[in-house]
mmCIF file of C-alpha atoms and ligand atoms in Angstrom:
data_model
loop_
_atom_site.group_PDB
_atom_site.id
_atom_site.type_symbol
_atom_site.label_atom_id
_atom_site.label_comp_id
_atom_site.label_asym_id
_atom_site.label_seq_id
_atom_site.Cartn_x
_atom_site.Cartn_y
_atom_site.Cartn_z
ATOM 1 C CA UNK A 1 -8.545 3.508 -13.306
ATOM 2 C CA UNK A 2 -11.313 1.233 -12.132
ATOM 3 C CA UNK A 3 -12.217 -1.643 -14.389
ATOM 4 C CA UNK A 4 -13.300 -4.047 -11.682
ATOM 5 C CA UNK A 5 -17.017 -4.780 -11.782
ATOM 6 C CA UNK A 6 -19.082 -7.308 -9.843
ATOM 7 C CA UNK A 7 -19.083 -10.612 -11.702
ATOM 8 C CA UNK A 8 -22.418 -11.194 -13.373
ATOM 9 C CA UNK A 9 -23.179 -14.673 -14.616
ATOM 10 C CA UNK A 10 -25.809 -16.032 -16.917
ATOM 11 C CA UNK A 11 -26.472 -19.733 -17.061
ATOM 12 C CA UNK A 12 -24.867 -19.924 -20.459
ATOM 13 C CA UNK A 13 -22.900 -23.183 -20.464
ATOM 14 C CA UNK A 14 -19.775 -21.811 -22.119
ATOM 15 C CA UNK A 15 -19.695 -18.713 -19.981
ATOM 16 C CA UNK A 16 -20.075 -20.716 -16.755
ATOM 17 C CA UNK A 17 -17.295 -23.127 -17.681
ATOM 18 C CA UNK A 18 -14.993 -20.350 -18.803
ATOM 19 C CA UNK A 19 -15.602 -18.573 -15.511
ATOM 20 C CA UNK A 20 -14.864 -21.740 -13.524
ATOM 21 C CA UNK A 21 -11.631 -22.395 -15.413
ATOM 22 C CA UNK A 22 -10.593 -18.756 -15.101
ATOM 23 C CA UNK A 23 -11.153 -18.826 -11.355
ATOM 24 C CA UNK A 24 -9.102 -22.008 -11.006
ATOM 25 C CA UNK A 25 -6.458 -20.436 -13.244
ATOM 26 C CA UNK A 26 -6.399 -17.059 -11.473
ATOM 27 C CA UNK A 27 -6.016 -18.708 -8.132
ATOM 28 C CA UNK A 28 -3.102 -20.748 -9.407
ATOM 29 C CA UNK A 29 -1.094 -18.087 -11.171
ATOM 30 C CA UNK A 30 1.673 -20.555 -12.013
ATOM 31 C CA UNK A 31 -0.682 -22.736 -14.055
ATOM 32 C CA UNK A 32 0.596 -22.968 -17.624
ATOM 33 C CA UNK A 33 -1.639 -21.799 -20.465
ATOM 34 C CA UNK A 34 -1.564 -25.291 -21.995
ATOM 35 C CA UNK A 35 -2.906 -26.781 -18.777
ATOM 36 C CA UNK A 36 -5.556 -24.090 -18.575
ATOM 37 C CA UNK A 37 -6.610 -24.863 -22.160
ATOM 38 C CA UNK A 38 -6.741 -28.556 -21.345
ATOM 39 C CA UNK A 39 -8.958 -27.810 -18.369
ATOM 40 C CA UNK A 40 -11.130 -25.570 -20.510
ATOM 41 C CA UNK A 41 -11.670 -28.347 -23.029
ATOM 42 C CA UNK A 42 -12.215 -31.115 -20.514
ATOM 43 C CA UNK A 43 -14.339 -29.461 -17.828
ATOM 44 C CA UNK A 44 -18.041 -30.083 -18.356
ATOM 45 C CA UNK A 45 -21.070 -28.781 -16.498
ATOM 46 C CA UNK A 46 -21.429 -32.297 -15.058
ATOM 47 C CA UNK A 47 -17.809 -32.199 -13.919
ATOM 48 C CA UNK A 48 -18.239 -28.788 -12.359
ATOM 49 C CA UNK A 49 -21.327 -30.052 -10.601
ATOM 50 C CA UNK A 50 -19.452 -33.100 -9.230
ATOM 51 C CA UNK A 51 -16.468 -31.008 -8.176
ATOM 52 C CA UNK A 52 -18.605 -28.643 -6.158
ATOM 53 C CA UNK A 53 -21.520 -30.843 -5.122
ATOM 54 C CA UNK A 54 -23.950 -28.284 -6.573
ATOM 55 C CA UNK A 55 -26.687 -29.033 -9.083
ATOM 56 C CA UNK A 56 -26.447 -26.338 -11.707
ATOM 57 C CA UNK A 57 -30.039 -25.467 -12.427
ATOM 58 C CA UNK A 58 -30.205 -21.720 -12.111
ATOM 59 C CA UNK A 59 -28.225 -18.563 -11.541
ATOM 60 C CA UNK A 60 -28.014 -19.094 -7.762
ATOM 61 C CA UNK A 61 -26.711 -22.655 -7.980
ATOM 62 C CA UNK A 62 -24.119 -21.571 -10.528
ATOM 63 C CA UNK A 63 -23.028 -18.740 -8.220
ATOM 64 C CA UNK A 64 -22.664 -21.092 -5.271
ATOM 65 C CA UNK A 65 -20.719 -23.628 -7.362
ATOM 66 C CA UNK A 66 -18.319 -20.879 -8.445
ATOM 67 C CA UNK A 67 -18.036 -19.628 -4.876
ATOM 68 C CA UNK A 68 -17.118 -23.159 -3.783
ATOM 69 C CA UNK A 69 -14.408 -23.305 -6.416
ATOM 70 C CA UNK A 70 -13.071 -20.014 -5.186
ATOM 71 C CA UNK A 71 -13.079 -21.122 -1.519
ATOM 72 C CA UNK A 72 -11.498 -24.443 -2.560
ATOM 73 C CA UNK A 73 -8.775 -22.418 -4.266
ATOM 74 C CA UNK A 74 -8.267 -20.443 -1.061
ATOM 75 C CA UNK A 75 -7.558 -23.695 0.747
ATOM 76 C CA UNK A 76 -5.177 -24.939 -1.917
ATOM 77 C CA UNK A 77 -3.314 -21.635 -1.914
ATOM 78 C CA UNK A 78 -3.201 -21.786 1.878
ATOM 79 C CA UNK A 79 -1.555 -25.217 1.728
ATOM 80 C CA UNK A 80 0.849 -24.121 -1.004
ATOM 81 C CA UNK A 81 1.849 -20.927 0.803
ATOM 82 C CA UNK A 82 5.371 -21.275 2.157
ATOM 83 C CA UNK A 83 5.622 -19.081 5.271
ATOM 84 C CA UNK A 84 9.383 -18.735 4.820
ATOM 85 C CA UNK A 85 9.669 -18.118 1.085
ATOM 86 C CA UNK A 86 10.442 -14.481 0.411
ATOM 87 C CA UNK A 87 9.027 -12.408 -2.440
ATOM 88 C CA UNK A 88 11.714 -10.794 -4.647
ATOM 89 C CA UNK A 89 13.211 -7.468 -3.526
ATOM 90 C CA UNK A 90 14.766 -4.842 -5.810
ATOM 91 C CA UNK A 91 17.381 -2.078 -5.668
ATOM 92 C CA UNK A 92 16.148 1.490 -5.003
ATOM 93 C CA UNK A 93 17.105 2.355 -8.588
ATOM 94 C CA UNK A 94 14.250 0.168 -9.838
ATOM 95 C CA UNK A 95 11.494 2.015 -7.951
ATOM 96 C CA UNK A 96 8.683 3.030 -10.341
ATOM 97 C CA UNK A 97 8.373 6.824 -10.437
ATOM 98 C CA UNK A 98 5.766 8.085 -10.069
ATOM 99 C CA UNK A 99 4.236 5.116 -8.301
ATOM 100 C CA UNK A 100 0.617 4.587 -9.503
ATOM 101 C CA UNK A 101 -2.404 5.450 -7.373
ATOM 102 C CA UNK A 102 -5.401 3.119 -7.320
ATOM 103 C CA UNK A 103 -8.597 2.848 -5.268
ATOM 104 C CA UNK A 104 -12.277 2.120 -5.847
ATOM 105 C CA UNK A 105 -12.697 5.895 -6.326
ATOM 106 C CA UNK A 106 -10.713 8.595 -8.094
ATOM 107 C CA UNK A 107 -7.779 10.673 -6.855
ATOM 108 C CA UNK A 108 -10.054 13.652 -6.101
ATOM 109 C CA UNK A 109 -11.746 11.631 -3.347
ATOM 110 C CA UNK A 110 -8.615 10.617 -1.427
ATOM 111 C CA UNK A 111 -9.271 10.675 2.331
ATOM 112 C CA UNK A 112 -7.363 13.196 4.451
ATOM 113 C CA UNK A 113 -6.805 11.762 7.918
ATOM 114 C CA UNK A 114 -5.502 13.749 10.885
ATOM 115 C CA UNK A 115 -2.338 12.006 12.082
ATOM 116 C CA UNK A 116 -2.252 13.747 15.465
ATOM 117 C CA UNK A 117 -5.602 12.490 16.708
ATOM 118 C CA UNK A 118 -5.430 9.162 14.864
ATOM 119 C CA UNK A 119 -5.585 6.003 16.991
ATOM 120 C CA UNK A 120 -5.331 2.537 15.500
ATOM 121 C CA UNK A 121 -7.974 0.172 16.912
ATOM 122 C CA UNK A 122 -7.136 -3.450 17.699
ATOM 123 C CA UNK A 123 -10.007 -5.868 18.320
ATOM 124 C CA UNK A 124 -11.148 -9.482 18.369
ATOM 125 C CA UNK A 125 -8.931 -12.336 19.584
ATOM 126 C CA UNK A 126 -6.164 -10.206 21.137
ATOM 127 C CA UNK A 127 -5.302 -9.757 24.813
ATOM 128 C CA UNK A 128 -4.358 -6.046 24.567
ATOM 129 C CA UNK A 129 -7.068 -3.920 22.950
ATOM 130 C CA UNK A 130 -5.616 -0.507 23.624
ATOM 131 C CA UNK A 131 -5.417 1.977 20.740
ATOM 132 C CA UNK A 132 -2.139 3.019 19.134
ATOM 133 C CA UNK A 133 -0.995 6.505 18.237
ATOM 134 C CA UNK A 134 1.244 7.045 15.212
ATOM 135 C CA UNK A 135 4.073 8.175 17.508
ATOM 136 C CA UNK A 136 3.950 4.861 19.379
ATOM 137 C CA UNK A 137 4.110 2.856 16.153
ATOM 138 C CA UNK A 138 6.976 5.002 14.860
ATOM 139 C CA UNK A 139 8.883 4.328 18.103
ATOM 140 C CA UNK A 140 8.895 0.586 17.408
ATOM 141 C CA UNK A 141 11.751 -1.020 15.420
ATOM 142 C CA UNK A 142 11.256 -0.245 11.705
ATOM 143 C CA UNK A 143 11.976 -2.371 8.644
ATOM 144 C CA UNK A 144 11.745 -1.477 4.954
ATOM 145 C CA UNK A 145 11.901 -3.197 1.591
ATOM 146 C CA UNK A 146 11.565 -2.536 -2.124
ATOM 147 C CA UNK A 147 9.035 -4.940 -3.648
ATOM 148 C CA UNK A 148 6.678 -5.294 -6.590
ATOM 149 C CA UNK A 149 2.977 -4.484 -6.230
ATOM 150 C CA UNK A 150 0.776 -6.378 -8.695
ATOM 151 C CA UNK A 151 -2.762 -5.166 -9.438
ATOM 152 C CA UNK A 152 -5.295 -7.463 -11.144
ATOM 153 C CA UNK A 153 -6.275 -4.530 -13.373
ATOM 154 C CA UNK A 154 -3.172 -5.336 -15.368
ATOM 155 C CA UNK A 155 -0.328 -3.223 -14.016
ATOM 156 C CA UNK A 156 2.526 -3.736 -11.606
ATOM 157 C CA UNK A 157 5.008 -1.307 -10.067
ATOM 158 C CA UNK A 158 7.975 -1.397 -7.721
ATOM 159 C CA UNK A 159 7.847 0.659 -4.527
ATOM 160 C CA UNK A 160 9.538 1.040 -1.169
ATOM 161 C CA UNK A 161 7.529 0.691 2.029
ATOM 162 C CA UNK A 162 8.756 0.884 5.607
ATOM 163 C CA UNK A 163 7.223 0.335 9.026
ATOM 164 C CA UNK A 164 6.628 -2.240 11.732
ATOM 165 C CA UNK A 165 6.864 -5.995 11.156
ATOM 166 C CA UNK A 166 3.231 -7.089 11.338
ATOM 167 C CA UNK A 167 4.139 -10.409 13.002
ATOM 168 C CA UNK A 168 5.952 -8.488 15.736
ATOM 169 C CA UNK A 169 2.938 -6.221 16.186
ATOM 170 C CA UNK A 170 0.501 -9.164 16.425
ATOM 171 C CA UNK A 171 2.670 -10.828 19.067
ATOM 172 C CA UNK A 172 2.943 -7.571 20.996
ATOM 173 C CA UNK A 173 -0.845 -7.175 21.249
ATOM 174 C CA UNK A 174 -1.189 -10.808 22.292
ATOM 175 C CA UNK A 175 -3.060 -11.922 19.185
ATOM 176 C CA UNK A 176 -4.278 -15.518 19.074
ATOM 177 C CA UNK A 177 -1.804 -16.718 16.437
ATOM 178 C CA UNK A 178 -3.845 -19.879 15.899
ATOM 179 C CA UNK A 179 -6.850 -17.832 14.711
ATOM 180 C CA UNK A 180 -7.709 -18.130 11.020
ATOM 181 C CA UNK A 181 -8.080 -14.514 9.896
ATOM 182 C CA UNK A 182 -6.886 -10.984 10.396
ATOM 183 C CA UNK A 183 -9.395 -8.409 9.181
ATOM 184 C CA UNK A 184 -8.925 -4.714 8.309
ATOM 185 C CA UNK A 185 -11.381 -1.826 8.351
ATOM 186 C CA UNK A 186 -10.282 1.268 6.447
ATOM 187 C CA UNK A 187 -11.354 4.884 6.793
ATOM 188 C CA UNK A 188 -12.562 4.965 3.170
ATOM 189 C CA UNK A 189 -14.983 2.069 3.841
ATOM 190 C CA UNK A 190 -12.684 -0.404 2.122
ATOM 191 C CA UNK A 191 -12.183 -3.671 4.001
ATOM 192 C CA UNK A 192 -10.306 -6.898 3.483
ATOM 193 C CA UNK A 193 -8.943 -9.869 5.417
ATOM 194 C CA UNK A 194 -5.987 -12.227 5.241
ATOM 195 C CA UNK A 195 -4.906 -15.655 6.471
ATOM 196 C CA UNK A 196 -2.806 -15.828 9.653
ATOM 197 C CA UNK A 197 0.167 -17.450 7.852
ATOM 198 C CA UNK A 198 0.507 -14.404 5.578
ATOM 199 C CA UNK A 199 -0.030 -12.034 8.510
ATOM 200 C CA UNK A 200 3.017 -13.632 10.172
ATOM 201 C CA UNK A 201 5.146 -13.754 7.001
ATOM 202 C CA UNK A 202 8.504 -11.990 7.596
ATOM 203 C CA UNK A 203 7.887 -9.450 4.789
ATOM 204 C CA UNK A 204 4.371 -8.466 5.892
ATOM 205 C CA UNK A 205 4.718 -4.878 7.110
ATOM 206 C CA UNK A 206 2.416 -2.404 8.812
ATOM 207 C CA UNK A 207 3.724 0.334 6.532
ATOM 208 C CA UNK A 208 4.052 3.901 7.847
ATOM 209 C CA UNK A 209 6.337 5.237 5.125
ATOM 210 C CA UNK A 210 6.593 5.272 1.365
ATOM 211 C CA UNK A 211 10.067 5.854 -0.151
ATOM 212 C CA UNK A 212 11.422 7.026 3.212
ATOM 213 C CA UNK A 213 8.685 9.654 3.799
ATOM 214 C CA UNK A 214 5.489 9.402 5.884
ATOM 215 C CA UNK A 215 2.963 7.510 3.776
ATOM 216 C CA UNK A 216 1.239 10.157 1.618
ATOM 217 C CA UNK A 217 -2.599 10.254 1.642
ATOM 218 C CA UNK A 218 -2.849 8.695 -1.821
ATOM 219 C CA UNK A 219 -0.877 5.638 -0.737
ATOM 220 C CA UNK A 220 -2.953 5.162 2.414
ATOM 221 C CA UNK A 221 -1.979 7.546 5.251
ATOM 222 C CA UNK A 222 -1.636 6.892 8.125
ATOM 223 C CA UNK A 223 -0.828 3.242 7.388
ATOM 224 C CA UNK A 224 -1.322 0.360 5.001
ATOM 225 C CA UNK A 225 -0.556 -3.323 5.231
ATOM 226 C CA UNK A 226 2.122 -4.139 2.697
ATOM 227 C CA UNK A 227 2.369 -7.801 1.632
ATOM 228 C CA UNK A 228 4.595 -8.533 -1.371
ATOM 229 C CA UNK A 229 3.164 -12.086 -1.333
ATOM 230 C CA UNK A 230 -0.330 -10.826 -2.148
ATOM 231 C CA UNK A 231 -2.089 -9.005 -5.001
ATOM 232 C CA UNK A 232 -2.788 -5.275 -4.735
ATOM 233 C CA UNK A 233 -6.398 -5.485 -3.561
ATOM 234 C CA UNK A 234 -5.351 -7.533 -0.509
ATOM 235 C CA UNK A 235 -3.110 -4.638 0.710
ATOM 236 C CA UNK A 236 -5.427 -2.324 2.695
ATOM 237 C CA UNK A 237 -4.646 1.420 2.782
ATOM 238 C CA UNK A 238 -5.971 3.927 5.398
ATOM 239 C CA UNK A 239 -6.212 1.203 8.054
ATOM 240 C CA UNK A 240 -8.457 2.255 10.957
ATOM 241 C CA UNK A 241 -8.979 -1.054 12.759
ATOM 242 C CA UNK A 242 -7.348 -4.477 12.831
ATOM 243 C CA UNK A 243 -9.218 -7.503 14.191
ATOM 244 C CA UNK A 244 -8.309 -11.142 14.726
ATOM 245 C CA UNK A 245 -11.103 -13.657 14.183
ATOM 246 C CA UNK A 246 -12.137 -17.171 13.211
ATOM 247 C CA UNK A 247 -15.215 -15.878 11.369
ATOM 248 C CA UNK A 248 -14.585 -15.322 7.648
ATOM 249 C CA UNK A 249 -14.599 -11.516 7.171
ATOM 250 C CA UNK A 250 -14.502 -11.325 3.333
ATOM 251 C CA UNK A 251 -13.521 -8.069 1.676
ATOM 252 C CA UNK A 252 -14.637 -5.252 -0.615
ATOM 253 C CA UNK A 253 -13.537 -6.915 -3.880
ATOM 254 C CA UNK A 254 -13.566 -10.446 -2.493
ATOM 255 C CA UNK A 255 -17.319 -10.199 -1.808
ATOM 256 C CA UNK A 256 -17.767 -9.318 -5.493
ATOM 257 C CA UNK A 257 -16.076 -12.483 -6.699
ATOM 258 C CA UNK A 258 -12.357 -11.772 -6.424
ATOM 259 C CA UNK A 259 -10.367 -14.658 -5.034
ATOM 260 C CA UNK A 260 -10.013 -14.288 -1.263
ATOM 261 C CA UNK A 261 -6.483 -15.702 -0.829
ATOM 262 C CA UNK A 262 -5.189 -13.441 -3.610
ATOM 263 C CA UNK A 263 -1.583 -14.693 -3.622
ATOM 264 C CA UNK A 264 0.832 -13.126 -6.097
HETATM 265 N N1 MTE B 301 -8.407 1.520 1.734
HETATM 266 C C1 MTE B 301 -8.214 1.059 0.484
HETATM 267 N N2 MTE B 301 -7.210 0.192 0.275
HETATM 268 C C2 MTE B 301 -6.976 -0.289 -0.970
HETATM 269 C C3 MTE B 301 -7.812 0.062 -2.067
HETATM 270 C C4 MTE B 301 -8.866 0.979 -1.814
HETATM 271 O O1 MTE B 301 -9.657 1.353 -2.711
HETATM 272 N N3 MTE B 301 -9.032 1.457 -0.533
HETATM 273 N N4 MTE B 301 -7.539 -0.439 -3.337
HETATM 274 C C5 MTE B 301 -6.659 -1.639 -3.435
HETATM 275 C C6 MTE B 301 -6.135 -1.875 -4.769
HETATM 276 S S1 MTE B 301 -7.146 -2.650 -5.894
HETATM 277 C C7 MTE B 301 -4.828 -1.546 -5.108
HETATM 278 S S2 MTE B 301 -4.163 -1.947 -6.612
HETATM 279 C C8 MTE B 301 -3.946 -0.848 -4.141
HETATM 280 C C9 MTE B 301 -3.399 0.449 -4.753
HETATM 281 O O2 MTE B 301 -2.414 1.008 -3.925
HETATM 282 P P1 MTE B 301 -1.601 2.286 -4.393
HETATM 283 O O3 MTE B 301 -2.571 3.444 -4.502
HETATM 284 O O4 MTE B 301 -0.566 2.499 -3.350
HETATM 285 O O5 MTE B 301 -1.021 1.943 -5.750
HETATM 286 O O6 MTE B 301 -4.611 -0.531 -2.929
HETATM 287 C C10 MTE B 301 -5.498 -1.531 -2.463
HETATM 288 N N5 MTE B 301 -5.937 -1.136 -1.139
HETATM 289 MO MO1 MO B 302 -5.705 -3.421 -7.503
#
């Protein structure tokens, strides 16, 4: 199941405007269809150009205008994000069985990582850069919750993840909590990054278990970051390294045009 492709744009007026409206719409999931239609009818190439400060003469200028819209949306979503509002939780009876697998490759290529020798790396703007074994993370206080995972490919499913509160972990390693981003490098070459407010959200969990069992390889062993406030692609599996930074780190899908904030 992999229908994501890099966004390719031609300088076809209608296509460019549709893309711009879609990006504004995607980033603001609550936007009503009527409002989206209104925007679609009223946005002109001139308007897009004014909004972004880009002259739309060729493919590159169109790309940078659309990128600006996307980054502008990131800021708006950042302002709108309420650090205390909780995503819905569900009873165990509503867990989707079997829970779907998804990655940028098929199930036959799932990475097998050795838990015994695994050490989580912590880097960037943190005072304590020592590596963490799985046993050490399991010895910390654990939380769990049943939440809905929403994938932009058009499916959602309810699952139960447990592990360490990510805010607690960041404080423990002496992370600079005023930094803008937390980035993730995964052992399957996936990567992504999130805003600090979401990193510190009470439901954001460094997940070590799925449905009460150690996280199976397909769901991201040895750990994934589980954020019920963000879309599926923002939730990195197979985390190898975590870094805190003020330099925009992007992400695997984000660098191909998917909205960086990715709120759900
Ligand atoms: N390391 C890694 N993390 C990843 C991905 C991936 O390909 N590699 N895919 C993302 C996407 S698009 C989705 S929908 C979810 C799928 O998680 P699941 O297999 O637990 O359903 O993982 C996200 N995190
Ligand atoms: Mo996804």
